[in-house]
Tab-separated table of N, CA, C and O in Angstrom:
chain	number	residue	atom	x	y	z
A	1	GLN	N	-16.729	10.266	-2.430
A	1	GLN	CA	-16.054	9.426	-1.281
A	1	GLN	C	-15.590	7.982	-1.105
A	1	GLN	O	-16.334	7.509	-2.690
A	2	VAL	N	-14.623	7.738	-0.950
A	2	VAL	CA	-14.122	6.171	-1.138
A	2	VAL	C	-13.432	5.749	0.479
A	2	VAL	O	-13.259	6.192	1.095
A	3	GLN	N	-14.302	4.380	0.182
A	3	GLN	CA	-13.848	3.488	2.025
A	3	GLN	C	-12.989	2.574	1.246
A	3	GLN	O	-13.238	1.831	-0.045
A	4	LEU	N	-11.745	2.738	2.096
A	4	LEU	CA	-11.083	1.351	1.529
A	4	LEU	C	-11.252	0.549	3.092
A	4	LEU	O	-10.849	0.866	3.914
A	5	VAL	N	-10.885	-0.917	2.489
A	5	VAL	CA	-10.738	-1.919	3.964
A	5	VAL	C	-9.650	-3.151	3.261
A	5	VAL	O	-9.761	-3.413	2.533
A	6	GLU	N	-8.457	-2.985	4.425
A	6	GLU	CA	-7.279	-3.784	4.182
A	6	GLU	C	-8.154	-4.916	4.527
A	6	GLU	O	-8.679	-5.318	5.821
A	7	SER	N	-6.869	-6.430	4.343
A	7	SER	CA	-7.358	-7.428	5.074
A	7	SER	C	-5.887	-8.245	4.664
A	7	SER	O	-5.311	-7.808	3.713
A	8	GLY	N	-5.691	-9.038	5.784
A	8	GLY	CA	-4.459	-10.419	4.984
A	8	GLY	C	-3.326	-10.406	5.579
A	8	GLY	O	-2.580	-11.210	5.785
A	9	GLY	N	-3.343	-9.344	7.278
A	9	GLY	CA	-2.024	-9.155	8.120
A	9	GLY	C	-2.263	-10.311	8.465
A	9	GLY	O	-3.554	-11.122	8.889
A	10	GLY	N	-1.158	-10.588	9.903
A	10	GLY	CA	-0.750	-11.439	10.194
A	10	GLY	C	0.100	-12.033	11.375
A	10	GLY	O	1.304	-10.813	11.041
A	11	LEU	N	0.336	-12.656	11.878
A	11	LEU	CA	1.872	-13.096	12.678
A	11	LEU	C	2.495	-13.958	11.429
A	11	LEU	O	1.530	-15.101	11.652
A	12	VAL	N	3.363	-13.864	11.477
A	12	VAL	CA	4.348	-14.576	10.413
A	12	VAL	C	5.915	-14.981	10.993
A	12	VAL	O	6.588	-13.847	11.634
A	13	GLN	N	6.557	-15.954	10.593
A	13	GLN	CA	8.197	-16.050	10.735
A	13	GLN	C	8.880	-14.988	9.483
A	13	GLN	O	8.346	-14.771	8.649
A	14	ALA	N	9.543	-14.637	10.028
A	14	ALA	CA	11.126	-14.083	9.049
A	14	ALA	C	11.161	-15.190	8.076
A	14	ALA	O	11.393	-16.486	8.269
A	15	GLY	N	11.175	-14.777	6.796
A	15	GLY	CA	11.443	-15.665	5.680
A	15	GLY	C	9.623	-15.904	4.670
A	15	GLY	O	9.877	-16.266	3.998
A	16	ASP	N	8.918	-16.269	5.529
A	16	ASP	CA	7.705	-16.003	5.086
A	16	ASP	C	6.775	-15.260	4.233
A	16	ASP	O	7.545	-13.875	4.244
A	17	SER	N	5.447	-15.486	3.530
A	17	SER	CA	4.839	-14.472	2.684
A	17	SER	C	3.535	-14.442	3.412
A	17	SER	O	3.182	-14.935	3.481
A	18	LEU	N	2.927	-13.158	2.726
A	18	LEU	CA	1.890	-12.654	3.126
A	18	LEU	C	1.178	-12.041	1.969
A	18	LEU	O	2.009	-11.548	1.013
A	19	ARG	N	0.050	-11.910	1.593
A	19	ARG	CA	-0.573	-11.002	0.474
A	19	ARG	C	-1.721	-9.846	1.407
A	19	ARG	O	-2.629	-10.847	1.806
A	20	LEU	N	-1.749	-9.162	1.406
A	20	LEU	CA	-2.258	-7.645	2.012
A	20	LEU	C	-3.544	-7.507	0.343
A	20	LEU	O	-2.941	-7.624	-0.330
A	21	SER	N	-4.631	-7.400	1.064
A	21	SER	CA	-5.643	-6.840	-0.130
A	21	SER	C	-6.243	-5.677	0.534
A	21	SER	O	-6.536	-5.196	1.865
A	22	CYS	N	-6.666	-4.599	-0.173
A	22	CYS	CA	-7.252	-3.556	-0.259
A	22	CYS	C	-8.467	-3.230	-1.038
A	22	CYS	O	-7.966	-2.948	-2.224
A	23	ALA	N	-9.739	-3.842	-0.665
A	23	ALA	CA	-10.882	-3.343	-1.212
A	23	ALA	C	-11.911	-1.764	-0.977
A	23	ALA	O	-11.476	-1.197	-0.541
A	24	ALA	N	-11.551	-1.334	-2.351
A	24	ALA	CA	-12.154	0.470	-2.690
A	24	ALA	C	-13.576	0.218	-2.992
A	24	ALA	O	-13.863	-0.942	-3.782
A	25	SER	N	-14.179	1.202	-2.227
A	25	SER	CA	-15.714	1.599	-2.889
A	25	SER	C	-15.895	2.814	-3.041
A	25	SER	O	-15.182	3.480	-2.376
A	26	GLY	N	-16.677	3.178	-3.736
A	26	GLY	CA	-17.414	4.599	-3.677
A	26	GLY	C	-16.551	5.256	-5.149
A	26	GLY	O	-16.531	3.894	-6.323
A	27	ARG	N	-16.173	6.324	-5.312
A	27	ARG	CA	-15.806	7.007	-6.451
A	27	ARG	C	-14.582	6.360	-7.354
A	27	ARG	O	-13.770	6.826	-6.535
A	28	THR	N	-14.568	5.646	-8.071
A	28	THR	CA	-13.566	4.916	-8.933
A	28	THR	C	-12.476	5.761	-9.245
A	28	THR	O	-11.757	5.673	-9.524
A	29	SER	N	-12.942	7.370	-9.292
A	29	SER	CA	-11.835	8.451	-10.194
A	29	SER	C	-11.004	8.696	-9.116
A	29	SER	O	-10.077	8.736	-9.089
A	30	ASP	N	-11.380	8.294	-7.983
A	30	ASP	CA	-10.514	8.724	-6.941
A	30	ASP	C	-9.508	7.623	-6.423
A	30	ASP	O	-8.750	7.924	-5.183
A	31	THR	N	-9.441	6.818	-6.676
A	31	THR	CA	-8.824	5.248	-6.922
A	31	THR	C	-7.601	4.924	-8.129
A	31	THR	O	-7.247	3.962	-8.267
A	32	TYR	N	-7.816	6.159	-8.979
A	32	TYR	CA	-6.744	6.007	-9.795
A	32	TYR	C	-4.972	5.475	-9.693
A	32	TYR	O	-4.499	5.041	-9.888
A	33	ILE	N	-4.666	6.401	-8.220
A	33	ILE	CA	-3.615	5.779	-7.919
A	33	ILE	C	-3.730	5.122	-6.298
A	33	ILE	O	-4.297	5.831	-5.801
A	34	MET	N	-3.420	3.963	-6.290
A	34	MET	CA	-3.429	3.260	-4.591
A	34	MET	C	-2.289	2.818	-4.552
A	34	MET	O	-1.619	2.353	-5.482
A	35	ALA	N	-2.077	2.943	-3.101
A	35	ALA	CA	-1.018	2.775	-2.356
A	35	ALA	C	-0.769	2.410	-1.490
A	35	ALA	O	-1.973	2.060	-0.490
A	36	TRP	N	0.517	1.665	-0.800
A	36	TRP	CA	0.568	0.733	0.621
A	36	TRP	C	1.378	1.438	1.248
A	36	TRP	O	2.951	1.680	0.603
A	37	PHE	N	1.251	2.116	2.662
A	37	PHE	CA	2.314	2.577	3.644
A	37	PHE	C	1.876	2.038	4.176
A	37	PHE	O	1.049	0.987	4.669
A	38	ARG	N	3.069	1.974	5.519
A	38	ARG	CA	2.974	1.207	6.808
A	38	ARG	C	3.718	2.197	8.001
A	38	ARG	O	4.331	2.962	7.565
A	39	GLN	N	3.349	2.288	8.678
A	39	GLN	CA	3.521	2.374	10.018
A	39	GLN	C	3.637	2.144	11.337
A	39	GLN	O	3.014	1.100	11.923
A	40	ILE	N	4.993	2.102	12.156
A	40	ILE	CA	5.217	1.635	13.379
A	40	ILE	C	5.104	3.147	14.507
A	40	ILE	O	5.338	4.025	13.911
A	41	PRO	N	4.557	2.315	15.585
A	41	PRO	CA	4.035	3.387	16.622
A	41	PRO	C	5.553	4.252	16.934
A	41	PRO	O	6.532	3.789	17.007
A	42	GLY	N	5.212	5.922	16.730
A	42	GLY	CA	6.270	6.685	16.945
A	42	GLY	C	6.923	7.010	15.983
A	42	GLY	O	7.950	8.071	16.255
A	43	LYS	N	7.030	6.223	14.909
A	43	LYS	CA	7.520	6.777	13.523
A	43	LYS	C	6.835	6.971	12.344
A	43	LYS	O	5.266	7.121	12.499
A	44	GLU	N	7.390	8.013	12.100
A	44	GLU	CA	6.358	8.684	10.680
A	44	GLU	C	5.735	7.163	9.536
A	44	GLU	O	6.588	6.526	9.484
A	45	ARG	N	4.768	7.863	8.726
A	45	ARG	CA	4.277	6.677	8.043
A	45	ARG	C	5.106	6.357	6.851
A	45	ARG	O	5.653	7.939	6.515
A	46	GLU	N	5.379	5.398	6.373
A	46	GLU	CA	6.497	5.078	5.517
A	46	GLU	C	5.933	4.399	4.373
A	46	GLU	O	4.893	3.537	4.277
A	47	PHE	N	6.195	5.118	2.743
A	47	PHE	CA	5.991	4.859	1.552
A	47	PHE	C	6.301	3.152	1.299
A	47	PHE	O	7.229	3.236	1.737
A	48	VAL	N	5.353	2.353	0.694
A	48	VAL	CA	5.715	0.577	0.132
A	48	VAL	C	5.787	1.003	-1.136
A	48	VAL	O	6.737	0.242	-1.661
A	49	ALA	N	4.416	1.084	-1.308
A	49	ALA	CA	4.598	0.575	-2.907
A	49	ALA	C	3.270	1.753	-3.427
A	49	ALA	O	2.018	1.770	-2.710
A	50	ALA	N	3.098	1.888	-4.557
A	50	ALA	CA	1.880	2.309	-5.624
A	50	ALA	C	1.729	1.879	-6.734
A	50	ALA	O	3.061	1.691	-7.569
A	51	LEU	N	0.676	1.884	-7.223
A	51	LEU	CA	0.351	1.722	-8.783
A	51	LEU	C	-0.650	2.681	-9.248
A	51	LEU	O	-1.571	2.883	-8.390
A	52	ASN	N	-1.031	2.826	-10.886
A	52	ASN	CA	-1.933	3.218	-11.478
A	52	ASN	C	-2.629	2.571	-12.059
A	52	ASN	O	-2.742	1.095	-11.326
A	53	TRP	N	-3.877	3.118	-12.448
A	53	TRP	CA	-5.229	2.388	-12.832
A	53	TRP	C	-5.073	1.003	-13.418
A	53	TRP	O	-5.522	0.081	-13.451
A	54	SER	N	-3.983	1.239	-14.725
A	54	SER	CA	-4.195	0.371	-15.712
A	54	SER	C	-2.725	-0.787	-15.549
A	54	SER	O	-2.578	-1.969	-15.856
A	55	GLY	N	-1.679	-0.209	-14.169
A	55	GLY	CA	-0.723	-1.307	-13.834
A	55	GLY	C	0.127	-0.858	-14.313
A	55	GLY	O	1.197	-1.470	-14.575
A	56	SER	N	0.477	0.306	-15.679
A	56	SER	CA	1.894	0.148	-16.136
A	56	SER	C	2.718	0.822	-15.630
A	56	SER	O	3.753	0.780	-16.124
A	57	ARG	N	2.363	1.472	-14.789
A	57	ARG	CA	3.301	1.978	-13.516
A	57	ARG	C	3.429	1.788	-12.418
A	57	ARG	O	2.471	1.641	-11.766
A	58	SER	N	4.250	1.483	-11.884
A	58	SER	CA	4.587	0.939	-10.094
A	58	SER	C	6.016	1.587	-9.648
A	58	SER	O	6.689	1.909	-10.420
A	59	GLU	N	5.836	2.004	-8.086
A	59	GLU	CA	7.132	2.293	-7.914
A	59	GLU	C	7.132	1.882	-6.529
A	59	GLU	O	6.169	1.294	-5.548
A	60	TYR	N	8.181	1.547	-5.813
A	60	TYR	CA	8.319	1.139	-4.673
A	60	TYR	C	9.535	1.364	-3.490
A	60	TYR	O	10.405	2.302	-4.127
A	61	ALA	N	9.837	1.474	-2.375
A	61	ALA	CA	10.403	2.414	-1.629
A	61	ALA	C	11.583	1.073	-1.483
A	61	ALA	O	11.898	-0.128	-1.921
A	62	ASP	N	12.819	1.485	-1.149
A	62	ASP	CA	14.202	0.310	-1.582
A	62	ASP	C	14.335	-0.751	-0.694
A	62	ASP	O	14.380	-1.717	-1.092
A	63	PRO	N	13.658	0.049	0.404
A	63	PRO	CA	13.498	-1.777	1.500
A	63	PRO	C	12.748	-2.951	1.176
A	63	PRO	O	13.136	-4.070	1.637
A	64	VAL	N	11.795	-2.879	0.095
A	64	VAL	CA	10.860	-3.799	0.000
A	64	VAL	C	11.061	-4.036	-1.031
A	64	VAL	O	10.855	-4.817	-2.445
A	65	LYS	N	11.969	-3.324	-2.417
A	65	LYS	CA	12.054	-3.628	-4.135
A	65	LYS	C	12.633	-5.322	-3.884
A	65	LYS	O	13.788	-5.665	-3.479
A	66	GLY	N	12.221	-5.940	-4.777
A	66	GLY	CA	12.517	-6.999	-5.088
A	66	GLY	C	11.769	-8.202	-4.399
A	66	GLY	O	12.025	-9.368	-4.502
A	67	ARG	N	11.319	-7.753	-3.356
A	67	ARG	CA	10.452	-8.575	-2.113
A	67	ARG	C	9.244	-8.507	-2.386
A	67	ARG	O	8.419	-9.230	-1.615
A	68	PHE	N	8.738	-7.487	-2.116
A	68	PHE	CA	7.363	-6.842	-2.382
A	68	PHE	C	6.799	-6.880	-3.994
A	68	PHE	O	7.437	-6.219	-4.434
A	69	THR	N	5.358	-7.064	-4.268
A	69	THR	CA	4.836	-6.858	-5.543
A	69	THR	C	3.014	-6.337	-5.528
A	69	THR	O	2.945	-7.001	-4.674
A	70	ILE	N	3.153	-5.138	-5.807
A	70	ILE	CA	1.563	-4.460	-5.702
A	70	ILE	C	1.509	-4.777	-7.145
A	70	ILE	O	1.533	-4.747	-8.213
A	71	SER	N	-0.150	-4.927	-7.059
A	71	SER	CA	-0.662	-5.026	-8.214
A	71	SER	C	-2.475	-5.173	-7.802
A	71	SER	O	-2.959	-4.478	-6.768
A	72	ARG	N	-3.013	-5.017	-8.923
A	72	ARG	CA	-4.744	-4.997	-8.724
A	72	ARG	C	-5.045	-5.540	-9.773
A	72	ARG	O	-5.183	-5.427	-10.377
A	73	ASP	N	-6.856	-5.540	-9.204
A	73	ASP	CA	-7.926	-6.094	-9.692
A	73	ASP	C	-8.644	-5.014	-10.309
A	73	ASP	O	-9.463	-4.619	-9.160
A	74	THR	N	-8.661	-4.551	-11.312
A	74	THR	CA	-10.115	-3.083	-11.650
A	74	THR	C	-11.377	-3.499	-11.607
A	74	THR	O	-11.986	-2.692	-11.278
A	75	ALA	N	-11.527	-5.043	-12.235
A	75	ALA	CA	-12.936	-5.148	-12.259
A	75	ALA	C	-13.554	-4.957	-10.563
A	75	ALA	O	-14.507	-4.804	-10.112
A	76	LYS	N	-12.763	-5.492	-9.383
A	76	LYS	CA	-12.848	-5.631	-7.897
A	76	LYS	C	-12.902	-4.124	-7.526
A	76	LYS	O	-12.946	-4.379	-6.126
A	77	ASN	N	-11.952	-3.728	-8.250
A	77	ASN	CA	-11.418	-2.040	-7.660
A	77	ASN	C	-10.946	-3.024	-6.343
A	77	ASN	O	-10.762	-2.310	-5.407
A	78	THR	N	-9.643	-4.067	-6.089
A	78	THR	CA	-8.984	-4.374	-5.568
A	78	THR	C	-8.027	-4.059	-5.619
A	78	THR	O	-7.169	-4.629	-6.718
A	79	VAL	N	-6.910	-3.593	-4.387
A	79	VAL	CA	-5.255	-3.681	-5.143
A	79	VAL	C	-4.602	-4.357	-3.581
A	79	VAL	O	-5.269	-4.852	-2.630
A	80	TYR	N	-3.920	-4.914	-4.400
A	80	TYR	CA	-2.895	-6.385	-3.712
A	80	TYR	C	-1.398	-6.060	-3.259
A	80	TYR	O	-1.080	-5.524	-3.861
A	81	LEU	N	-0.833	-6.029	-1.917
A	81	LEU	CA	0.860	-6.380	-1.528
A	81	LEU	C	1.139	-7.444	-1.336
A	81	LEU	O	0.337	-8.366	-0.645
A	82	ARG	N	1.679	-8.043	-2.347
A	82	ARG	CA	2.639	-9.379	-2.049
A	82	ARG	C	3.720	-9.297	-1.440
A	82	ARG	O	4.179	-8.859	-2.143
A	83	MET	N	4.106	-9.455	-0.442
A	83	MET	CA	5.242	-9.678	0.468
A	83	MET	C	5.945	-11.080	0.704
A	83	MET	O	5.051	-11.807	1.138
A	84	ASN	N	7.102	-11.247	-0.037
A	84	ASN	CA	7.889	-12.135	0.098
A	84	ASN	C	9.390	-11.870	1.102
A	84	ASN	O	9.459	-10.745	1.268
A	85	SER	N	9.640	-13.120	1.678
A	85	SER	CA	10.983	-12.668	2.260
A	85	SER	C	10.870	-12.029	3.361
A	85	SER	O	11.534	-11.047	3.536
A	86	LEU	N	9.689	-12.113	4.299
A	86	LEU	CA	9.953	-11.060	5.363
A	86	LEU	C	10.636	-10.787	6.158
A	86	LEU	O	10.959	-12.138	6.343
A	87	LYS	N	10.695	-9.655	6.446
A	87	LYS	CA	11.719	-9.731	7.693
A	87	LYS	C	10.920	-8.866	9.233
A	87	LYS	O	10.443	-8.114	8.835
A	88	PRO	N	11.568	-8.957	9.942
A	88	PRO	CA	11.159	-8.390	10.656
A	88	PRO	C	10.934	-7.017	11.139
A	88	PRO	O	10.095	-6.751	11.962
A	89	GLU	N	11.841	-6.268	10.354
A	89	GLU	CA	11.848	-4.758	9.828
A	89	GLU	C	10.610	-4.681	9.318
A	89	GLU	O	10.134	-3.655	9.382
A	90	ASP	N	10.206	-5.800	9.032
A	90	ASP	CA	8.410	-5.085	8.321
A	90	ASP	C	7.465	-4.974	9.018
A	90	ASP	O	6.620	-5.026	8.613
A	91	THR	N	7.591	-5.458	10.018
A	91	THR	CA	6.490	-5.132	11.096
A	91	THR	C	5.886	-3.657	11.123
A	91	THR	O	6.924	-2.858	11.501
A	92	ALA	N	4.747	-3.670	10.910
A	92	ALA	CA	4.165	-2.623	11.288
A	92	ALA	C	2.688	-2.950	10.865
A	92	ALA	O	2.269	-3.548	10.605
A	93	VAL	N	2.127	-1.705	10.831
A	93	VAL	CA	0.608	-1.605	10.174
A	93	VAL	C	0.531	-1.007	8.916
A	93	VAL	O	1.225	0.076	8.851
A	94	TYR	N	0.316	-2.063	8.086
A	94	TYR	CA	0.127	-1.420	6.266
A	94	TYR	C	-1.213	-0.727	6.686
A	94	TYR	O	-2.375	-1.406	6.704
A	95	LEU	N	-1.098	0.320	5.703
A	95	LEU	CA	-2.031	0.993	5.668
A	95	LEU	C	-2.227	0.932	3.981
A	95	LEU	O	-1.505	1.541	3.049
A	96	CYS	N	-3.653	0.941	3.076
A	96	CYS	CA	-3.617	1.385	1.771
A	96	CYS	C	-4.429	2.651	1.714
A	96	CYS	O	-5.054	3.615	2.498
A	97	ALA	N	-4.053	3.111	0.716
A	97	ALA	CA	-4.555	5.083	0.257
A	97	ALA	C	-4.650	5.039	-1.330
A	97	ALA	O	-4.068	4.320	-1.964
A	98	SER	N	-5.531	5.959	-1.721
A	98	SER	CA	-5.622	6.048	-2.804
A	98	SER	C	-5.821	7.674	-3.012
A	98	SER	O	-5.871	8.416	-1.952
A	99	ARG	N	-5.765	8.149	-4.857
A	99	ARG	CA	-5.645	9.559	-4.894
A	99	ARG	C	-6.045	9.123	-6.342
A	99	ARG	O	-6.079	8.279	-7.145
A	100	PRO	N	-7.021	10.609	-6.747
A	100	PRO	CA	-7.378	10.703	-8.275
A	100	PRO	C	-6.353	10.837	-8.919
A	100	PRO	O	-4.873	11.464	-8.581
A	101	ALA	N	-6.041	10.769	-10.433
A	101	ALA	CA	-5.147	11.178	-11.622
A	101	ALA	C	-4.493	12.358	-11.201
A	101	ALA	O	-3.267	12.144	-11.332
A	102	ASP	N	-5.422	12.810	-10.829
A	102	ASP	CA	-4.470	14.865	-11.052
A	102	ASP	C	-4.255	15.468	-9.604
A	102	ASP	O	-4.370	16.409	-9.455
A	103	ALA	N	-4.393	14.267	-8.706
A	103	ALA	CA	-3.694	14.831	-7.486
A	103	ALA	C	-2.403	15.382	-7.763
A	103	ALA	O	-1.422	14.556	-8.144
A	104	VAL	N	-1.919	16.461	-6.899
A	104	VAL	CA	-0.435	16.448	-7.187
A	104	VAL	C	0.147	16.190	-5.857
A	104	VAL	O	0.096	16.325	-4.549
A	105	GLY	N	1.520	15.971	-6.177
A	105	GLY	CA	2.468	15.354	-5.514
A	105	GLY	C	2.909	13.807	-5.758
A	105	GLY	O	2.350	13.285	-6.660
A	106	TYR	N	4.308	13.682	-5.078
A	106	TYR	CA	4.625	12.063	-5.649
A	106	TYR	C	4.053	11.235	-5.011
A	106	TYR	O	3.293	11.569	-4.059
A	107	TRP	N	4.483	10.495	-5.458
A	107	TRP	CA	3.531	8.909	-5.302
A	107	TRP	C	3.717	8.687	-3.804
A	107	TRP	O	3.030	7.754	-2.936
A	108	TYR	N	4.856	8.977	-3.400
A	108	TYR	CA	6.111	8.439	-2.185
A	108	TYR	C	5.814	9.356	-1.099
A	108	TYR	O	5.651	9.037	0.110
A	109	ASN	N	4.539	10.553	-1.241
A	109	ASN	CA	4.343	11.459	-0.468
A	109	ASN	C	3.275	11.313	0.172
A	109	ASN	O	1.862	11.153	-0.809
A	110	ARG	N	2.903	11.269	1.329
A	110	ARG	CA	1.416	10.514	1.942
A	110	ARG	C	0.897	11.902	2.355
A	110	ARG	O	-0.407	11.162	2.238
A	111	TYR	N	1.156	12.676	1.674
A	111	TYR	CA	0.010	14.147	2.154
A	111	TYR	C	-0.605	14.144	0.873
A	111	TYR	O	-1.358	14.986	0.872
A	112	ALA	N	-0.102	13.588	-0.394
A	112	ALA	CA	-0.462	13.474	-1.468
A	112	ALA	C	-1.577	12.572	-1.518
A	112	ALA	O	-2.293	12.659	-2.947
A	113	TYR	N	-2.205	11.565	-0.304
A	113	TYR	CA	-3.434	10.725	-0.844
A	113	TYR	C	-4.163	11.475	0.116
A	113	TYR	O	-4.576	11.657	0.740
A	114	ASP	N	-5.751	11.115	-0.781
A	114	ASP	CA	-6.901	11.851	-0.363
A	114	ASP	C	-7.893	10.653	0.584
A	114	ASP	O	-8.400	11.136	1.699
A	115	TYR	N	-7.739	9.800	0.419
A	115	TYR	CA	-8.306	8.335	1.338
A	115	TYR	C	-7.107	7.217	1.796
A	115	TYR	O	-6.513	7.046	1.192
A	116	TRP	N	-7.467	7.012	3.077
A	116	TRP	CA	-6.989	5.481	3.961
A	116	TRP	C	-8.102	4.754	4.518
A	116	TRP	O	-8.941	5.124	4.979
A	117	GLY	N	-6.928	3.953	4.362
A	117	GLY	CA	-8.181	2.659	5.354
A	117	GLY	C	-7.839	2.687	6.769
A	117	GLY	O	-6.765	3.345	7.231
A	118	GLN	N	-8.012	1.658	7.321
A	118	GLN	CA	-7.681	1.740	8.773
A	118	GLN	C	-6.363	0.805	9.338
A	118	GLN	O	-5.885	0.987	10.320
A	119	GLY	N	-5.937	-0.105	8.203
A	119	GLY	CA	-4.686	-0.667	8.095
A	119	GLY	C	-4.752	-1.968	8.722
A	119	GLY	O	-5.816	-2.500	9.340
A	120	THR	N	-3.799	-3.039	8.626
A	120	THR	CA	-4.145	-4.139	8.926
A	120	THR	C	-2.369	-4.457	9.453
A	120	THR	O	-1.582	-4.189	8.985
A	121	GLN	N	-2.381	-5.189	10.709
A	121	GLN	CA	-1.340	-5.525	11.171
A	121	GLN	C	-0.406	-6.333	10.874
A	121	GLN	O	-1.280	-7.775	10.203
A	122	VAL	N	0.701	-6.131	10.473
A	122	VAL	CA	1.520	-7.451	10.129
A	122	VAL	C	2.609	-7.669	10.764
A	122	VAL	O	3.550	-6.685	11.333
A	123	THR	N	2.834	-8.666	11.699
A	123	THR	CA	4.351	-8.915	12.227
A	123	THR	C	5.014	-9.972	11.917
A	123	THR	O	4.284	-11.175	11.715
A	124	VAL	N	6.300	-10.065	12.027
A	124	VAL	CA	7.404	-10.790	11.783
A	124	VAL	C	8.038	-11.307	12.661
A	124	VAL	O	8.773	-10.297	13.282
A	125	SER	N	8.317	-12.219	13.137
A	125	SER	CA	8.673	-12.498	14.176
A	125	SER	C	10.457	-13.772	13.581
A	125	SER	O	10.768	-13.855	12.322
A	126	SER	N	11.318	-13.505	14.619
A	126	SER	CA	12.357	-13.970	13.871
A	126	SER	C	12.821	-15.379	14.447
A	126	SER	O	12.007	-16.053	14.969
């Protein structure tokens, strides 16, 4: 089992920055791939970014490329999402997810993740 706890959300203005954190506890083998998704009420959960254990490979959704950066501290088993140049359309609940190395499915596929956090709200005002 893995527990994921997000933090760092808040209310900011357009153009501001935020850094989200996701602390993982439990079986580390199930956190080989860690990812961020976001969800707006009434819409499907949307992929944001993902990263492997070593940090050698990452993927980003097109709307956040060049503005968001995913990183991780393996010693702390924590993944971060640095969000720069925030826009009102980035407003959502941001959720952390994890999966083991041998999980099947593309990284952007929300159904390919085994564990989820509760989420942290990010609100960007214009």
